């Protein structure tokens, strides 16, 4: 496996590091094709501001324990890690020097699929959670903005085989999103590794 240079996004009141080539292209291609087939994708309904609609992406939860994960009135029950997810997890852990318990997987089918402004700050994740976000497939734009300092913004393209590591006070002080796009984009798989131990 290739481990290339790290790019510090220089977030004020937070910490985010981007590894553009965490996986070699051939390896990333193989994982992308396999994960499309082997992950048990589902589409949940999401309730925001009193309105319920289909979540604009497919998701799945995997873990090495039975701890559920809840967000936006959705409670997900984990399945056992697949062989490929375990391989990816072990590689990410060797970079982050952290042992993750859980992976929330997202499948963005096209440019209409998205993830609105949010922070990964659920109680189950604890204070200052470490989130390791792996991307396979189409490149999508990732936006960050500070919760109180409006001039503090950041945009980055999450590329095939890349890793974005968010830690420190990032989830406390920043929100992020994957916006919709009118560009013709293919499928993207996003694996977000996290720690849910209670």
Rosetta silent file (secondary structure, phi, psi, omega in degrees, C-alpha in Angstrom):
SEQUENCE: XXXXXXXXXXXXXXXXXXXXXXXXXXXXXXXXXXXXXXXXXXXXXXXXXXXXXXXXXXXXXXXXXXXXXXXXXXXXXXXXXXXXXXXXXXXXXXXXXXXXXXXXXXXXXXXXXXXXXXXXXXXXXXXXXXXXXXXXXXXXXXXXXXXXXXXXXXXXXXXXXXXXXXXXXXXXXXXXXXXXXXXXXXXXXXXXXXXXXX
SCORE:     score description
SCORE:     0.000 S_00000001
   1 L     0.000  143.028 -178.630    0.000    0.000    0.000 S_00000001
   2 L   -93.968  134.663  175.355    1.145    3.488   -0.842 S_00000001
   3 L  -125.437  104.709 -172.444    1.195    6.170    1.816 S_00000001
   4 L   -94.796 -165.390 -174.158    1.845    9.542    0.237 S_00000001
   5 L   -66.170  155.159  177.534    2.215   13.076    1.541 S_00000001
   6 L  -106.205  138.809  178.769   -0.121   14.610    4.096 S_00000001
   7 E  -115.091  115.537  178.132   -1.755   18.005    3.548 S_00000001
   8 E   -81.824  124.075 -177.443   -2.731   19.937    6.682 S_00000001
   9 L   -77.362   -4.261  174.305   -5.870   21.981    5.959 S_00000001
  10 L    55.822   50.170  178.466   -4.822   24.525    8.617 S_00000001
  11 L   -77.927  134.398  173.144   -8.235   24.794   10.268 S_00000001
  12 L   -76.525  132.105 -179.594   -8.608   27.394   12.997 S_00000001
  13 L    63.948   29.226  178.666   -9.984   25.738   16.180 S_00000001
  14 L  -169.206  178.223  179.217   -9.768   22.307   14.551 S_00000001
  15 E  -145.808  123.566  177.112   -7.489   19.828   12.827 S_00000001
  16 E  -140.483  131.791 -178.247   -7.943   18.136    9.448 S_00000001
  17 E  -126.402  133.411 -177.021   -5.305   16.304    7.435 S_00000001
  18 E  -113.004  128.229  177.111   -5.753   15.084    3.862 S_00000001
  19 E  -112.882   98.210 -172.620   -3.865   12.128    2.387 S_00000001
  20 L   -65.507  -27.676 -177.751   -4.585   12.225   -1.388 S_00000001
  21 L  -127.452   62.627  178.649   -3.060    8.817   -2.178 S_00000001
  22 L   -69.767  -32.126  177.375   -3.766    6.649    0.822 S_00000001
  23 L  -125.704  139.964  174.520   -4.449    3.737   -1.547 S_00000001
  24 L   -62.998  153.048 -174.646   -2.849    3.035   -4.910 S_00000001
  25 H   -57.373  -45.443 -178.364   -5.225    3.413   -7.856 S_00000001
  26 H   -61.348  -42.634  179.266   -5.352   -0.279   -8.713 S_00000001
  27 H   -66.931  -42.165  178.346   -6.087   -1.193   -5.109 S_00000001
  28 H   -62.756  -40.150  177.167   -8.689    1.580   -4.796 S_00000001
  29 H   -58.828  -45.224 -178.813  -10.375    0.355   -8.010 S_00000001
  30 H   -63.532  -45.698  179.652  -10.602   -3.163   -6.593 S_00000001
  31 H   -62.830  -42.193 -178.267  -12.043   -1.988   -3.270 S_00000001
  32 H   -58.824  -48.920 -178.952  -14.589    0.249   -5.010 S_00000001
  33 H   -63.519  -40.987 -178.072  -15.975   -2.579   -7.151 S_00000001
  34 H   -68.877  -44.795 -177.197  -16.031   -5.004   -4.237 S_00000001
  35 H   -65.395  -34.379  177.013  -17.660   -2.620   -1.736 S_00000001
  36 H   -56.248  -38.601 -175.403  -20.430   -1.765   -4.192 S_00000001
  37 H   -88.117  -37.502 -169.031  -21.429   -5.444   -4.184 S_00000001
  38 H   -91.143  -21.484  178.638  -20.616   -6.620   -0.663 S_00000001
  39 L   -79.569  139.249 -178.250  -21.944   -3.787    1.492 S_00000001
  40 L   -86.804   80.153 -174.460  -25.591   -4.145    2.476 S_00000001
  41 L   -69.842  144.955  177.314  -26.733   -0.695    1.292 S_00000001
  42 E  -143.059  157.531  175.329  -30.022    0.754    2.527 S_00000001
  43 L  -119.052  114.936 -179.212  -31.951    4.011    2.126 S_00000001
  44 L   -95.519  159.798  169.541  -33.493    5.379    5.310 S_00000001
  45 E   -85.972  141.941 -178.181  -36.037    8.132    5.765 S_00000001
  46 E  -123.023  139.854 -179.909  -34.645   11.222    7.455 S_00000001
  47 E  -111.685  117.801  178.613  -36.598   13.834    9.431 S_00000001
  48 E  -130.546  128.788  178.353  -35.367   17.426    9.303 S_00000001
  49 L    53.451   38.706  175.380  -37.305   20.440   10.528 S_00000001
  50 L    81.080   -0.710  179.667  -40.404   18.297   10.969 S_00000001
  51 E  -111.872  137.115 -179.232  -40.391   16.954    7.410 S_00000001
  52 E  -108.171  131.385  177.475  -39.608   13.337    6.519 S_00000001
  53 E  -151.068  168.032 -179.169  -38.067   12.369    3.195 S_00000001
  54 E   -68.784  132.150  178.413  -35.763    9.730    1.718 S_00000001
  55 L   -59.982  133.956 -174.199  -32.136   10.278    2.657 S_00000001
  56 L   -82.026   49.042  174.479  -30.265   11.485   -0.475 S_00000001
  57 L  -179.170  166.756  174.965  -27.711    8.664   -0.404 S_00000001
  58 E  -101.118  150.286 -176.737  -27.480    5.000    0.639 S_00000001
  59 E  -137.486  167.975  173.352  -25.874    3.994    3.929 S_00000001
  60 E  -161.816  150.743  179.787  -24.731    1.004    5.994 S_00000001
  61 E  -122.964  131.635  177.829  -23.198    0.548    9.458 S_00000001
  62 E  -130.223  148.711 -177.948  -20.515   -1.978   10.377 S_00000001
  63 E  -160.366  166.883  174.314  -18.746   -2.502   13.711 S_00000001
  64 L   -99.926   13.100  174.309  -16.783   -4.876   15.912 S_00000001
  65 L  -143.172 -174.442 -177.082  -19.437   -4.476   18.634 S_00000001
  66 L  -101.438   12.949 -175.250  -23.243   -4.193   18.860 S_00000001
  67 L   -71.465  127.339  178.809  -23.406   -0.463   19.593 S_00000001
  68 L   -76.457  167.255  176.451  -26.011    1.375   17.550 S_00000001
  69 E  -133.491  126.879 -176.350  -25.447    4.793   15.988 S_00000001
  70 E  -120.750  135.774  173.243  -28.172    7.452   15.922 S_00000001
  71 E  -157.058  145.014  176.764  -28.392   10.710   13.988 S_00000001
  72 L    49.263   43.941  179.079  -31.261   12.802   12.557 S_00000001
  73 L    64.481   19.913  173.395  -33.860   10.469   14.125 S_00000001
  74 E  -111.207  131.532  173.178  -32.269    7.435   12.457 S_00000001
  75 E  -115.512  119.472 -177.891  -30.932    4.581   14.582 S_00000001
  76 E  -104.260  140.048  178.812  -28.617    2.213   12.738 S_00000001
  77 L  -108.438  128.041 -172.099  -27.725   -1.287   13.894 S_00000001
  78 L   -76.470  151.760  169.198  -24.277   -2.519   12.888 S_00000001
  79 E  -104.399  166.473 -179.306  -23.366   -5.569   10.883 S_00000001
  80 E   -72.950  138.893  179.613  -20.092   -7.468   11.294 S_00000001
  81 L   -51.207  136.592  173.250  -17.131   -6.004    9.389 S_00000001
  82 L   -80.276  168.144  179.470  -16.570   -7.548    5.978 S_00000001
  83 H   -57.318  -46.779 -178.469  -13.139   -8.784    4.915 S_00000001
  84 H   -65.258  -42.060  179.342  -12.540   -5.693    2.752 S_00000001
  85 H   -63.202  -38.100  177.677  -13.664   -3.264    5.461 S_00000001
  86 H   -64.569  -41.200  178.404  -11.311   -4.921    7.961 S_00000001
  87 H   -62.011  -45.898 -179.955   -8.391   -4.589    5.518 S_00000001
  88 H   -64.544  -43.713  179.965   -9.156   -0.913    4.925 S_00000001
  89 H   -58.782  -45.076 -178.546   -9.649   -0.310    8.659 S_00000001
  90 H   -64.107  -38.026  177.873   -6.281   -1.853    9.520 S_00000001
  91 H   -66.029  -44.402  179.366   -4.516    0.294    6.931 S_00000001
  92 H   -63.468  -41.257 -179.586   -6.191    3.470    8.211 S_00000001
  93 H   -62.635  -33.834  179.136   -5.376    2.542   11.805 S_00000001
  94 H   -68.142  -26.430  177.823   -1.682    2.183   10.912 S_00000001
  95 H   -83.239  -45.187 -174.131   -1.734    5.784    9.654 S_00000001
  96 H   -83.559  -18.879 -174.259   -3.861    7.310   12.412 S_00000001
  97 L    58.193   41.883 -179.393   -2.476    5.216   15.268 S_00000001
  98 L  -137.389  145.684  175.681   -6.073    4.785   16.464 S_00000001
  99 L  -102.800  112.904 -178.787   -8.264    1.688   16.793 S_00000001
 100 L   -89.649  146.363  179.720  -11.704    2.311   15.279 S_00000001
 101 L  -100.261  -24.513 -162.853  -14.772    0.321   16.324 S_00000001
 102 E  -140.933  148.342  174.720  -17.298    1.420   13.715 S_00000001
 103 E  -133.001  120.678  170.493  -17.689    2.353   10.063 S_00000001
 104 E   -96.782  115.573 -177.991  -20.589    4.357    8.631 S_00000001
 105 E   -99.639  140.856  179.132  -20.553    3.780    4.872 S_00000001
 106 E  -127.680  137.349  174.854  -22.205    6.143    2.380 S_00000001
 107 E  -117.826  114.213  175.383  -22.947    5.573   -1.298 S_00000001
 108 E   -96.027  111.798 -170.704  -23.458    8.681   -3.415 S_00000001
 109 L   -78.915  -28.917  179.969  -25.054    7.383   -6.614 S_00000001
 110 L  -165.039 -172.366 -176.841  -24.789   10.607   -8.634 S_00000001
 111 L   -66.926  -16.005  178.002  -24.571   14.377   -8.252 S_00000001
 112 L   -77.682  -23.307  177.043  -28.090   14.539   -6.777 S_00000001
 113 L   -76.843  142.098 -172.447  -26.979   12.531   -3.745 S_00000001
 114 L  -157.751  179.950  175.668  -25.557   14.708   -1.001 S_00000001
 115 E  -145.429  114.757 -174.329  -24.990   15.281    2.706 S_00000001
 116 E   -70.906  174.928 -179.187  -26.104   18.621    4.179 S_00000001
 117 E   -56.302  127.661  179.026  -24.256   20.818    6.666 S_00000001
 118 E  -164.362  167.204  169.770  -23.593   18.913    9.886 S_00000001
 119 L  -122.243  146.155  175.568  -20.991   18.026   12.503 S_00000001
 120 L   -86.680   75.954 -172.898  -20.220   14.499   13.676 S_00000001
 121 L  -124.403   25.595  177.722  -20.836   15.483   17.279 S_00000001
 122 L   -62.932  148.861 -177.284  -23.289   12.870   18.527 S_00000001
 123 H   -54.154  -37.134 -176.217  -22.888   11.959   22.199 S_00000001
 124 H   -61.105  -22.651 -177.481  -21.929    8.389   21.314 S_00000001
 125 H   -85.212  -12.072  179.291  -18.743    9.665   19.626 S_00000001
 126 L    78.093 -179.347 -178.890  -17.460   11.379   22.781 S_00000001
 127 L   -79.677  140.042  179.397  -15.579   14.677   23.038 S_00000001
 128 L    49.785   58.922 -178.101  -13.198   15.600   20.201 S_00000001
 129 L   -68.182  152.405  173.068  -13.894   12.475   18.118 S_00000001
 130 L  -100.086  123.384  179.294  -11.484   11.241   15.464 S_00000001
 131 E  -118.642  121.953  177.872  -13.200   10.652   12.111 S_00000001
 132 E  -109.472  113.517 -173.040  -11.275    8.951    9.300 S_00000001
 133 E  -109.196  114.532 -178.710  -13.052    9.416    5.967 S_00000001
 134 E  -104.750  137.660 -179.646  -11.976    7.229    3.025 S_00000001
 135 E  -118.564  133.926  171.862  -13.177    7.904   -0.544 S_00000001
 136 E  -130.633  140.283  177.790  -13.448    5.488   -3.462 S_00000001
 137 E   101.506 -145.560 -174.455  -14.934    6.278   -6.856 S_00000001
 138 L   -63.014  144.791  175.086  -15.935    9.666   -8.243 S_00000001
 139 L   -74.010  132.901  175.549  -14.305   12.813   -6.854 S_00000001
 140 E  -127.651  150.498  178.906  -16.711   15.013   -4.855 S_00000001
 141 E   -79.760  134.922 -178.572  -16.267   18.470   -3.383 S_00000001
 142 E  -118.389  124.221 -176.698  -16.107   18.621    0.433 S_00000001
 143 E  -111.262  139.175  174.191  -16.932   21.907    2.174 S_00000001
 144 E  -125.972  142.024  171.723  -16.055   22.991    5.699 S_00000001
 145 E  -144.744  144.464 -179.950  -17.120   26.163    7.496 S_00000001
 146 E   -70.780  143.582 -176.539  -16.527   27.459   11.022 S_00000001
 147 L   -68.690  -32.029 -175.862  -19.632   27.624   13.206 S_00000001
 148 L  -120.589  -27.154 -178.958  -19.037   31.173   14.453 S_00000001
 149 L   -99.087   91.983 -169.016  -16.221   32.697   12.371 S_00000001
 150 L   -60.384  -24.908 -179.501  -17.958   33.109    9.026 S_00000001
 151 L   -77.137  -12.620 -179.110  -14.776   34.022    7.170 S_00000001
 152 L   -87.485  103.309 -179.511  -13.248   30.640    8.029 S_00000001
 153 E  -137.218  158.254  178.992  -14.124   28.295    5.138 S_00000001
 154 E  -152.929  138.893  174.715  -12.408   25.458    3.312 S_00000001
 155 E  -128.953  139.775  177.856  -13.128   23.409    0.178 S_00000001
 156 E  -147.516  144.820  175.363  -11.301   20.296   -0.949 S_00000001
 157 E   -88.308  121.573  178.714  -11.876   17.634   -3.604 S_00000001
 158 E   -88.236  112.298 -170.497  -11.994   14.171   -2.053 S_00000001
 159 L   -95.731  164.103  177.640  -10.299   11.930   -4.597 S_00000001
 160 L   -57.399  122.238  178.572  -10.382    8.204   -5.354 S_00000001
 161 L    84.632   11.936 -176.359   -8.270    6.360   -2.770 S_00000001
 162 E   -94.978  166.240  175.961   -7.886    9.343   -0.445 S_00000001
 163 E  -131.923  130.114  170.664   -8.187    9.734    3.320 S_00000001
 164 E  -114.645  122.203 -178.741   -9.412   12.795    5.213 S_00000001
 165 E  -108.535  119.751  176.702   -8.682   12.706    8.934 S_00000001
 166 E  -112.830  131.061 -178.622  -10.634   15.088   11.190 S_00000001
 167 E  -152.327 -170.371 -177.374   -9.722   15.309   14.867 S_00000001
 168 L    63.752 -139.535 -176.105   -9.265   17.643   17.831 S_00000001
 169 L   -92.723   19.918 -177.115  -12.048   20.223   18.187 S_00000001
 170 H   -56.926  -48.100 -176.082  -13.078   20.079   14.514 S_00000001
 171 H   -71.365  -22.001  178.231  -16.568   18.653   15.180 S_00000001
 172 H   -77.740  -35.517 -170.951  -17.119   21.159   17.998 S_00000001
 173 H  -110.947  -11.373 -175.762  -16.197   24.231   15.948 S_00000001
 174 E  -128.696  155.115  168.541  -16.821   23.293   12.305 S_00000001
 175 E  -122.380  159.986 -178.063  -19.578   21.826   10.117 S_00000001
 176 E  -142.765  163.685  179.572  -19.108   20.074    6.784 S_00000001
 177 E  -156.096  158.866  165.344  -21.106   18.915    3.757 S_00000001
 178 E  -112.641  101.882 -175.147  -21.017   17.125    0.409 S_00000001
 179 L   -75.743  159.727  171.538  -23.185   19.431   -1.737 S_00000001
 180 L   -65.009  156.287  176.137  -25.273   18.401   -4.708 S_00000001
 181 L  -141.385  144.345  177.416  -23.728   19.052   -8.115 S_00000001
 182 L   -86.446   -6.283  177.077  -25.185   19.414  -11.616 S_00000001
 183 L   -67.751  151.946  174.535  -21.993   17.975  -13.070 S_00000001
 184 L   -74.764  108.226  178.525  -22.106   14.446  -14.435 S_00000001
 185 L  -127.440  147.319  179.565  -20.451   12.431  -11.669 S_00000001
 186 L   -85.390 -167.378 -178.248  -20.335    8.704  -11.089 S_00000001
 187 L   -72.557  144.748  176.106  -20.801    6.696   -7.928 S_00000001
 188 E  -132.581  132.786  173.612  -18.721    7.467   -4.841 S_00000001
 189 E  -105.955  130.216  178.006  -18.275    5.314   -1.741 S_00000001
 190 E  -121.117  122.012  177.509  -17.341    7.079    1.486 S_00000001
 191 E  -107.800  116.993  179.790  -16.257    5.058    4.525 S_00000001
 192 E  -109.773  106.911 -179.847  -16.216    7.053    7.773 S_00000001
 193 E   -87.333  138.790 -175.341  -14.404    5.199   10.533 S_00000001
 194 E  -152.039  176.153 -179.331  -15.116    6.284   14.102 S_00000001
 195 L  -116.813  116.094  173.678  -15.075    5.079   17.703 S_00000001
 196 L  -126.731   98.636 -171.355  -18.350    4.127   19.420 S_00000001
 197 L  -106.145   -2.859 -179.214  -17.415    2.195   22.545 S_00000001
 198 L  -126.170    0.000    0.000  -20.532    2.658   24.700 S_00000001
